[in-house]
PDB file of C-alpha atoms in Angstrom:
ATOM      1  CA  UNK A   1     -21.663  87.217  52.622  1.00  0.00           C
ATOM      2  CA  UNK A   2     -22.810  85.668  55.915  1.00  0.00           C
ATOM      3  CA  UNK A   3     -23.531  82.180  54.513  1.00  0.00           C
ATOM      4  CA  UNK A   4     -19.884  80.997  54.635  1.00  0.00           C
ATOM      5  CA  UNK A   5     -19.661  82.097  58.273  1.00  0.00           C
ATOM      6  CA  UNK A   6     -22.874  80.276  59.088  1.00  0.00           C
ATOM      7  CA  UNK A   7     -21.627  77.103  57.428  1.00  0.00           C
ATOM      8  CA  UNK A   8     -18.319  77.339  59.242  1.00  0.00           C
ATOM      9  CA  UNK A   9     -19.625  78.102  62.732  1.00  0.00           C
ATOM     10  CA  UNK A  10     -23.400  77.630  62.669  1.00  0.00           C
ATOM     11  CA  UNK A  11     -23.693  74.015  61.609  1.00  0.00           C
ATOM     12  CA  UNK A  12     -21.251  72.607  64.204  1.00  0.00           C
ATOM     13  CA  UNK A  13     -22.814  74.905  66.804  1.00  0.00           C
ATOM     14  CA  UNK A  14     -26.280  73.578  65.980  1.00  0.00           C
ATOM     15  CA  UNK A  15     -25.132  69.988  66.363  1.00  0.00           C
ATOM     16  CA  UNK A  16     -23.498  70.889  69.662  1.00  0.00           C
ATOM     17  CA  UNK A  17     -26.809  72.338  70.889  1.00  0.00           C
ATOM     18  CA  UNK A  18     -28.620  69.159  69.840  1.00  0.00           C
ATOM     19  CA  UNK A  19     -26.067  67.085  71.755  1.00  0.00           C
ATOM     20  CA  UNK A  20     -26.599  69.294  74.802  1.00  0.00           C
ATOM     21  CA  UNK A  21     -30.361  68.859  74.646  1.00  0.00           C
ATOM     22  CA  UNK A  22     -29.947  65.080  74.685  1.00  0.00           C
ATOM     23  CA  UNK A  23     -28.044  65.350  77.985  1.00  0.00           C
ATOM     24  CA  UNK A  24     -31.334  66.035  79.790  1.00  0.00           C
ATOM     25  CA  UNK A  25     -33.006  62.835  78.596  1.00  0.00           C
ATOM     26  CA  UNK A  26     -32.596  59.087  79.053  1.00  0.00           C
ATOM     27  CA  UNK A  27     -29.294  57.254  79.269  1.00  0.00           C
ATOM     28  CA  UNK A  28     -29.506  56.087  75.654  1.00  0.00           C
ATOM     29  CA  UNK A  29     -30.199  59.636  74.428  1.00  0.00           C
ATOM     30  CA  UNK A  30     -27.288  60.924  76.532  1.00  0.00           C
ATOM     31  CA  UNK A  31     -25.024  58.376  74.860  1.00  0.00           C
ATOM     32  CA  UNK A  32     -26.071  59.650  71.442  1.00  0.00           C
ATOM     33  CA  UNK A  33     -25.477  63.215  72.649  1.00  0.00           C
ATOM     34  CA  UNK A  34     -21.924  62.358  73.715  1.00  0.00           C
ATOM     35  CA  UNK A  35     -21.252  60.757  70.346  1.00  0.00           C
ATOM     36  CA  UNK A  36     -22.542  63.838  68.520  1.00  0.00           C
ATOM     37  CA  UNK A  37     -20.454  66.122  70.718  1.00  0.00           C
ATOM     38  CA  UNK A  38     -17.331  64.070  69.929  1.00  0.00           C
ATOM     39  CA  UNK A  39     -17.920  64.516  66.186  1.00  0.00           C
ATOM     40  CA  UNK A  40     -18.438  68.303  66.248  1.00  0.00           C
ATOM     41  CA  UNK A  41     -14.697  69.100  66.286  1.00  0.00           C
ATOM     42  CA  UNK A  42     -13.823  66.666  63.456  1.00  0.00           C
ATOM     43  CA  UNK A  43     -16.700  68.191  61.481  1.00  0.00           C
ATOM     44  CA  UNK A  44     -15.320  71.697  61.982  1.00  0.00           C
ATOM     45  CA  UNK A  45     -11.798  70.603  61.034  1.00  0.00           C
ATOM     46  CA  UNK A  46     -13.079  68.647  58.037  1.00  0.00           C
ATOM     47  CA  UNK A  47     -15.046  71.621  56.711  1.00  0.00           C
ATOM     48  CA  UNK A  48     -12.023  73.922  57.079  1.00  0.00           C
ATOM     49  CA  UNK A  49      -9.646  71.437  55.437  1.00  0.00           C
ATOM     50  CA  UNK A  50     -12.102  70.693  52.653  1.00  0.00           C
ATOM     51  CA  UNK A  51     -12.526  74.379  51.814  1.00  0.00           C
ATOM     52  CA  UNK A  52      -8.790  74.971  51.820  1.00  0.00           C
ATOM     53  CA  UNK A  53      -7.989  71.934  49.672  1.00  0.00           C
ATOM     54  CA  UNK A  54     -10.808  72.594  47.198  1.00  0.00           C
ATOM     55  CA  UNK A  55      -9.591  76.184  46.865  1.00  0.00           C
ATOM     56  CA  UNK A  56      -6.080  74.911  46.145  1.00  0.00           C
ATOM     57  CA  UNK A  57      -7.451  72.495  43.553  1.00  0.00           C
ATOM     58  CA  UNK A  58      -9.386  75.308  41.832  1.00  0.00           C
ATOM     59  CA  UNK A  59      -6.315  77.511  41.725  1.00  0.00           C
ATOM     60  CA  UNK A  60      -4.136  74.740  40.343  1.00  0.00           C
ATOM     61  CA  UNK A  61      -6.507  73.613  37.576  1.00  0.00           C
ATOM     62  CA  UNK A  62      -4.805  75.941  35.097  1.00  0.00           C
ATOM     63  CA  UNK A  63      -1.404  74.638  36.110  1.00  0.00           C
ATOM     64  CA  UNK A  64      -2.367  70.994  35.647  1.00  0.00           C
ATOM     65  CA  UNK A  65      -2.820  69.954  39.262  1.00  0.00           C
ATOM     66  CA  UNK A  66      -1.270  66.679  40.239  1.00  0.00           C
ATOM     67  CA  UNK A  67      -3.476  63.741  41.021  1.00  0.00           C
ATOM     68  CA  UNK A  68      -2.159  63.682  44.578  1.00  0.00           C
ATOM     69  CA  UNK A  69      -3.823  67.012  45.417  1.00  0.00           C
ATOM     70  CA  UNK A  70      -7.087  65.852  43.833  1.00  0.00           C
ATOM     71  CA  UNK A  71      -6.937  62.583  45.760  1.00  0.00           C
ATOM     72  CA  UNK A  72      -6.258  64.296  49.082  1.00  0.00           C
ATOM     73  CA  UNK A  73      -9.071  66.814  48.515  1.00  0.00           C
ATOM     74  CA  UNK A  74     -11.479  64.040  47.557  1.00  0.00           C
ATOM     75  CA  UNK A  75     -10.528  61.959  50.584  1.00  0.00           C
ATOM     76  CA  UNK A  76     -11.029  64.895  52.963  1.00  0.00           C
ATOM     77  CA  UNK A  77     -14.414  65.612  51.343  1.00  0.00           C
ATOM     78  CA  UNK A  78     -15.426  61.974  51.701  1.00  0.00           C
ATOM     79  CA  UNK A  79     -14.387  61.907  55.380  1.00  0.00           C
ATOM     80  CA  UNK A  80     -16.269  65.147  56.041  1.00  0.00           C
ATOM     81  CA  UNK A  81     -19.417  63.731  54.451  1.00  0.00           C
ATOM     82  CA  UNK A  82     -18.930  60.598  56.528  1.00  0.00           C
ATOM     83  CA  UNK A  83     -18.896  62.724  59.685  1.00  0.00           C
ATOM     84  CA  UNK A  84     -22.085  64.466  58.518  1.00  0.00           C
ATOM     85  CA  UNK A  85     -23.701  61.059  57.947  1.00  0.00           C
ATOM     86  CA  UNK A  86     -22.614  59.745  61.349  1.00  0.00           C
ATOM     87  CA  UNK A  87     -23.966  62.840  63.085  1.00  0.00           C
ATOM     88  CA  UNK A  88     -27.265  62.536  61.211  1.00  0.00           C
ATOM     89  CA  UNK A  89     -27.567  58.887  62.266  1.00  0.00           C
ATOM     90  CA  UNK A  90     -26.769  59.707  65.894  1.00  0.00           C
ATOM     91  CA  UNK A  91     -29.318  62.549  65.922  1.00  0.00           C
ATOM     92  CA  UNK A  92     -31.921  60.204  64.450  1.00  0.00           C
ATOM     93  CA  UNK A  93     -31.186  57.500  67.022  1.00  0.00           C
ATOM     94  CA  UNK A  94     -31.226  60.029  69.849  1.00  0.00           C
ATOM     95  CA  UNK A  95     -34.584  61.448  68.763  1.00  0.00           C
ATOM     96  CA  UNK A  96     -35.965  57.949  68.470  1.00  0.00           C
ATOM     97  CA  UNK A  97     -34.769  57.163  72.011  1.00  0.00           C
ATOM     98  CA  UNK A  98     -36.325  60.358  73.364  1.00  0.00           C
ATOM     99  CA  UNK A  99     -39.617  59.604  71.603  1.00  0.00           C
ATOM    100  CA  UNK A 100     -39.741  56.021  72.859  1.00  0.00           C
ATOM    101  CA  UNK A 101     -38.989  57.184  76.399  1.00  0.00           C
ATOM    102  CA  UNK A 102     -41.746  59.788  76.262  1.00  0.00           C
ATOM    103  CA  UNK A 103     -44.302  57.464  74.694  1.00  0.00           C
ATOM    104  CA  UNK A 104     -43.998  54.648  77.214  1.00  0.00           C
ATOM    105  CA  UNK A 105     -46.697  54.573  79.916  1.00  0.00           C
ATOM    106  CA  UNK A 106     -45.867  56.443  83.098  1.00  0.00           C
ATOM    107  CA  UNK A 107     -42.971  58.335  81.525  1.00  0.00           C
ATOM    108  CA  UNK A 108     -42.330  61.808  82.781  1.00  0.00           C
ATOM    109  CA  UNK A 109     -40.168  64.493  81.300  1.00  0.00           C
ATOM    110  CA  UNK A 110     -37.267  64.669  83.759  1.00  0.00           C
ATOM    111  CA  UNK A 111     -35.929  67.790  82.068  1.00  0.00           C
ATOM    112  CA  UNK A 112     -39.138  69.712  82.811  1.00  0.00           C
ATOM    113  CA  UNK A 113     -38.975  68.652  86.463  1.00  0.00           C
ATOM    114  CA  UNK A 114     -35.441  69.968  86.727  1.00  0.00           C
ATOM    115  CA  UNK A 115     -33.978  66.618  87.749  1.00  0.00           C
ATOM    116  CA  UNK A 116     -34.013  67.710  91.410  1.00  0.00           C
ATOM    117  CA  UNK A 117     -36.287  64.981  92.762  1.00  0.00           C
ATOM    118  CA  UNK A 118     -34.787  62.365  95.005  1.00  0.00           C
ATOM    119  CA  UNK A 119     -34.642  58.625  94.284  1.00  0.00           C
ATOM    120  CA  UNK A 120     -37.799  57.787  96.268  1.00  0.00           C
ATOM    121  CA  UNK A 121     -39.810  60.148  94.082  1.00  0.00           C
ATOM    122  CA  UNK A 122     -38.519  58.449  90.935  1.00  0.00           C
ATOM    123  CA  UNK A 123     -39.458  54.993  92.186  1.00  0.00           C
ATOM    124  CA  UNK A 124     -43.060  55.892  93.031  1.00  0.00           C
ATOM    125  CA  UNK A 125     -45.547  55.338  90.217  1.00  0.00           C
ATOM    126  CA  UNK A 126     -47.144  58.455  88.803  1.00  0.00           C
ATOM    127  CA  UNK A 127     -50.607  59.162  90.194  1.00  0.00           C
ATOM    128  CA  UNK A 128     -53.347  58.826  87.635  1.00  0.00           C
ATOM    129  CA  UNK A 129     -57.022  59.732  87.668  1.00  0.00           C
ATOM    130  CA  UNK A 130     -57.823  56.678  85.563  1.00  0.00           C
ATOM    131  CA  UNK A 131     -58.026  53.209  87.109  1.00  0.00           C
ATOM    132  CA  UNK A 132     -55.299  50.759  86.259  1.00  0.00           C
ATOM    133  CA  UNK A 133     -56.040  48.457  83.330  1.00  0.00           C
ATOM    134  CA  UNK A 134     -58.052  45.508  84.538  1.00  0.00           C
ATOM    135  CA  UNK A 135     -59.107  47.187  87.789  1.00  0.00           C
ATOM    136  CA  UNK A 136     -62.609  46.198  88.876  1.00  0.00           C
ATOM    137  CA  UNK A 137     -62.656  43.065  86.724  1.00  0.00           C
ATOM    138  CA  UNK A 138     -63.490  40.000  88.800  1.00  0.00           C
ATOM    139  CA  UNK A 139     -60.836  37.323  88.810  1.00  0.00           C
ATOM    140  CA  UNK A 140     -62.251  33.772  88.553  1.00  0.00           C
ATOM    141  CA  UNK A 141     -61.363  31.346  91.294  1.00  0.00           C
ATOM    142  CA  UNK A 142     -58.964  28.571  90.363  1.00  0.00           C
ATOM    143  CA  UNK A 143     -60.650  25.231  89.613  1.00  0.00           C
ATOM    144  CA  UNK A 144     -60.783  22.730  92.414  1.00  0.00           C
ATOM    145  CA  UNK A 145     -59.439  19.244  91.805  1.00  0.00           C
ATOM    146  CA  UNK A 146     -61.999  16.465  91.696  1.00  0.00           C
ATOM    147  CA  UNK A 147     -62.237  14.387  94.815  1.00  0.00           C
ATOM    148  CA  UNK A 148     -62.271  10.601  94.730  1.00  0.00           C
ATOM    149  CA  UNK A 149     -65.454   9.128  96.202  1.00  0.00           C
TER     150      UNK A 149
END
Protein backbone atom coordinates (compact mmCIF):
# COMPACT_ATOMS: atom_id res chain seq x y z
CA UNK A 1 0.00 0.00 0.00
CA UNK A 2 2.76 2.49 0.85
CA UNK A 3 5.16 1.43 -1.93
CA UNK A 4 3.44 3.50 -4.67
CA UNK A 5 3.60 6.58 -2.43
CA UNK A 6 7.27 5.96 -1.75
CA UNK A 7 8.02 5.60 -5.45
CA UNK A 8 6.09 8.75 -6.24
CA UNK A 9 7.49 11.00 -3.51
CA UNK A 10 10.41 9.16 -1.90
CA UNK A 11 12.69 8.63 -4.87
CA UNK A 12 12.66 12.26 -6.09
CA UNK A 13 12.98 13.40 -2.47
CA UNK A 14 16.03 11.18 -1.98
CA UNK A 15 17.71 12.59 -5.07
CA UNK A 16 16.92 16.09 -3.86
CA UNK A 17 18.62 15.31 -0.54
CA UNK A 18 21.68 13.98 -2.37
CA UNK A 19 21.82 17.18 -4.43
CA UNK A 20 21.60 19.22 -1.23
CA UNK A 21 24.46 17.30 0.36
CA UNK A 22 26.68 18.08 -2.63
CA UNK A 23 26.12 21.81 -2.04
CA UNK A 24 28.47 21.65 0.96
CA UNK A 25 31.40 20.26 -1.03
CA UNK A 26 33.72 21.40 -3.81
CA UNK A 27 32.69 23.47 -6.81
CA UNK A 28 32.58 20.43 -9.09
CA UNK A 29 30.37 18.52 -6.63
CA UNK A 30 28.10 21.57 -6.31
CA UNK A 31 27.72 21.61 -10.09
CA UNK A 32 26.63 17.98 -10.05
CA UNK A 33 24.21 18.79 -7.22
CA UNK A 34 22.61 21.58 -9.27
CA UNK A 35 22.24 19.24 -12.23
CA UNK A 36 20.58 16.60 -10.05
CA UNK A 37 18.25 19.18 -8.53
CA UNK A 38 17.21 20.33 -12.02
CA UNK A 39 16.25 16.76 -12.97
CA UNK A 40 14.13 16.02 -9.88
CA UNK A 41 11.02 17.77 -11.24
CA UNK A 42 11.20 16.12 -14.69
CA UNK A 43 11.63 12.79 -12.89
CA UNK A 44 8.51 13.39 -10.82
CA UNK A 45 6.51 14.46 -13.88
CA UNK A 46 7.83 11.54 -15.92
CA UNK A 47 6.86 9.01 -13.25
CA UNK A 48 3.34 10.48 -12.98
CA UNK A 49 2.86 10.59 -16.76
CA UNK A 50 4.26 7.10 -17.20
CA UNK A 51 1.88 5.64 -14.61
CA UNK A 52 -1.10 7.39 -16.14
CA UNK A 53 -0.27 6.38 -19.71
CA UNK A 54 0.54 2.78 -18.79
CA UNK A 55 -2.77 2.57 -16.92
CA UNK A 56 -4.57 3.86 -20.01
CA UNK A 57 -2.77 1.31 -22.17
CA UNK A 58 -3.77 -1.53 -19.81
CA UNK A 59 -7.39 -0.43 -19.84
CA UNK A 60 -7.48 -0.15 -23.62
CA UNK A 61 -5.88 -3.53 -24.38
CA UNK A 62 -9.31 -5.16 -24.60
CA UNK A 63 -10.52 -2.43 -26.92
CA UNK A 64 -7.58 -2.78 -29.30
CA UNK A 65 -5.54 0.26 -28.30
CA UNK A 66 -4.18 2.33 -31.11
CA UNK A 67 -0.49 2.34 -31.79
CA UNK A 68 -0.35 6.05 -31.02
CA UNK A 69 -1.14 5.48 -27.33
CA UNK A 70 1.44 2.68 -27.15
CA UNK A 71 4.04 4.88 -28.82
CA UNK A 72 3.39 7.82 -26.51
CA UNK A 73 3.52 5.59 -23.41
CA UNK A 74 6.75 3.99 -24.60
CA UNK A 75 8.33 7.35 -25.35
CA UNK A 76 7.42 8.73 -21.91
CA UNK A 77 8.84 5.57 -20.29
CA UNK A 78 12.04 5.91 -22.29
CA UNK A 79 12.42 9.59 -21.33
CA UNK A 80 11.78 8.77 -17.67
CA UNK A 81 14.45 6.06 -17.74
CA UNK A 82 16.77 8.53 -19.42
CA UNK A 83 16.25 10.96 -16.53
CA UNK A 84 16.98 8.14 -14.07
CA UNK A 85 20.19 7.34 -15.97
CA UNK A 86 21.27 10.99 -16.07
CA UNK A 87 20.67 11.37 -12.34
CA UNK A 88 22.63 8.19 -11.63
CA UNK A 89 25.55 9.47 -13.72
CA UNK A 90 25.49 12.86 -11.99
CA UNK A 91 25.40 11.22 -8.55
CA UNK A 92 28.33 9.02 -9.53
CA UNK A 93 30.34 11.98 -10.82
CA UNK A 94 29.51 14.03 -7.74
CA UNK A 95 30.60 11.24 -5.39
CA UNK A 96 33.78 10.81 -7.37
CA UNK A 97 34.48 14.56 -7.08
CA UNK A 98 33.84 14.50 -3.33
CA UNK A 99 36.12 11.47 -2.90
CA UNK A 100 38.93 13.01 -4.95
CA UNK A 101 38.66 16.25 -2.99
CA UNK A 102 38.82 14.41 0.33
CA UNK A 103 41.68 12.14 -0.71
CA UNK A 104 44.05 14.86 -1.88
CA UNK A 105 46.74 15.87 0.63
CA UNK A 106 45.85 18.74 2.92
CA UNK A 107 42.14 18.54 2.13
CA UNK A 108 39.76 19.43 4.89
CA UNK A 109 36.06 18.83 5.10
CA UNK A 110 34.64 22.34 4.75
CA UNK A 111 31.16 21.10 5.64
CA UNK A 112 32.34 19.88 9.06
CA UNK A 113 33.97 23.25 9.74
CA UNK A 114 30.72 25.03 8.96
CA UNK A 115 32.21 27.11 6.16
CA UNK A 116 32.56 30.08 8.53
CA UNK A 117 36.33 30.51 8.28
CA UNK A 118 37.65 33.56 6.52
CA UNK A 119 39.81 33.55 3.38
CA UNK A 120 43.13 33.82 5.26
CA UNK A 121 42.34 30.62 7.13
CA UNK A 122 41.66 28.79 3.86
CA UNK A 123 44.95 29.90 2.34
CA UNK A 124 47.11 28.73 5.25
CA UNK A 125 48.39 25.17 4.95
CA UNK A 126 47.04 22.72 7.49
CA UNK A 127 49.38 22.12 10.42
CA UNK A 128 50.78 18.62 10.53
CA UNK A 129 52.74 16.72 13.14
CA UNK A 130 54.71 14.95 10.42
CA UNK A 131 57.58 16.68 8.62
CA UNK A 132 57.06 17.64 5.02
CA UNK A 133 58.25 15.10 2.47
CA UNK A 134 61.94 15.57 1.86
CA UNK A 135 62.50 17.60 5.03
CA UNK A 136 65.90 16.96 6.60
CA UNK A 137 67.38 15.54 3.40
CA UNK A 138 70.57 17.36 2.46
CA UNK A 139 70.50 19.05 -0.91
CA UNK A 140 73.75 18.65 -2.89
CA UNK A 141 75.51 21.79 -3.99
CA UNK A 142 75.41 22.57 -7.69
CA UNK A 143 78.57 21.58 -9.59
CA UNK A 144 81.11 24.28 -10.17
CA UNK A 145 82.30 24.92 -13.71
CA UNK A 146 85.88 23.97 -14.46
CA UNK A 147 88.31 26.83 -14.55
CA UNK A 148 90.81 27.29 -17.36
CA UNK A 149 94.41 27.20 -16.15
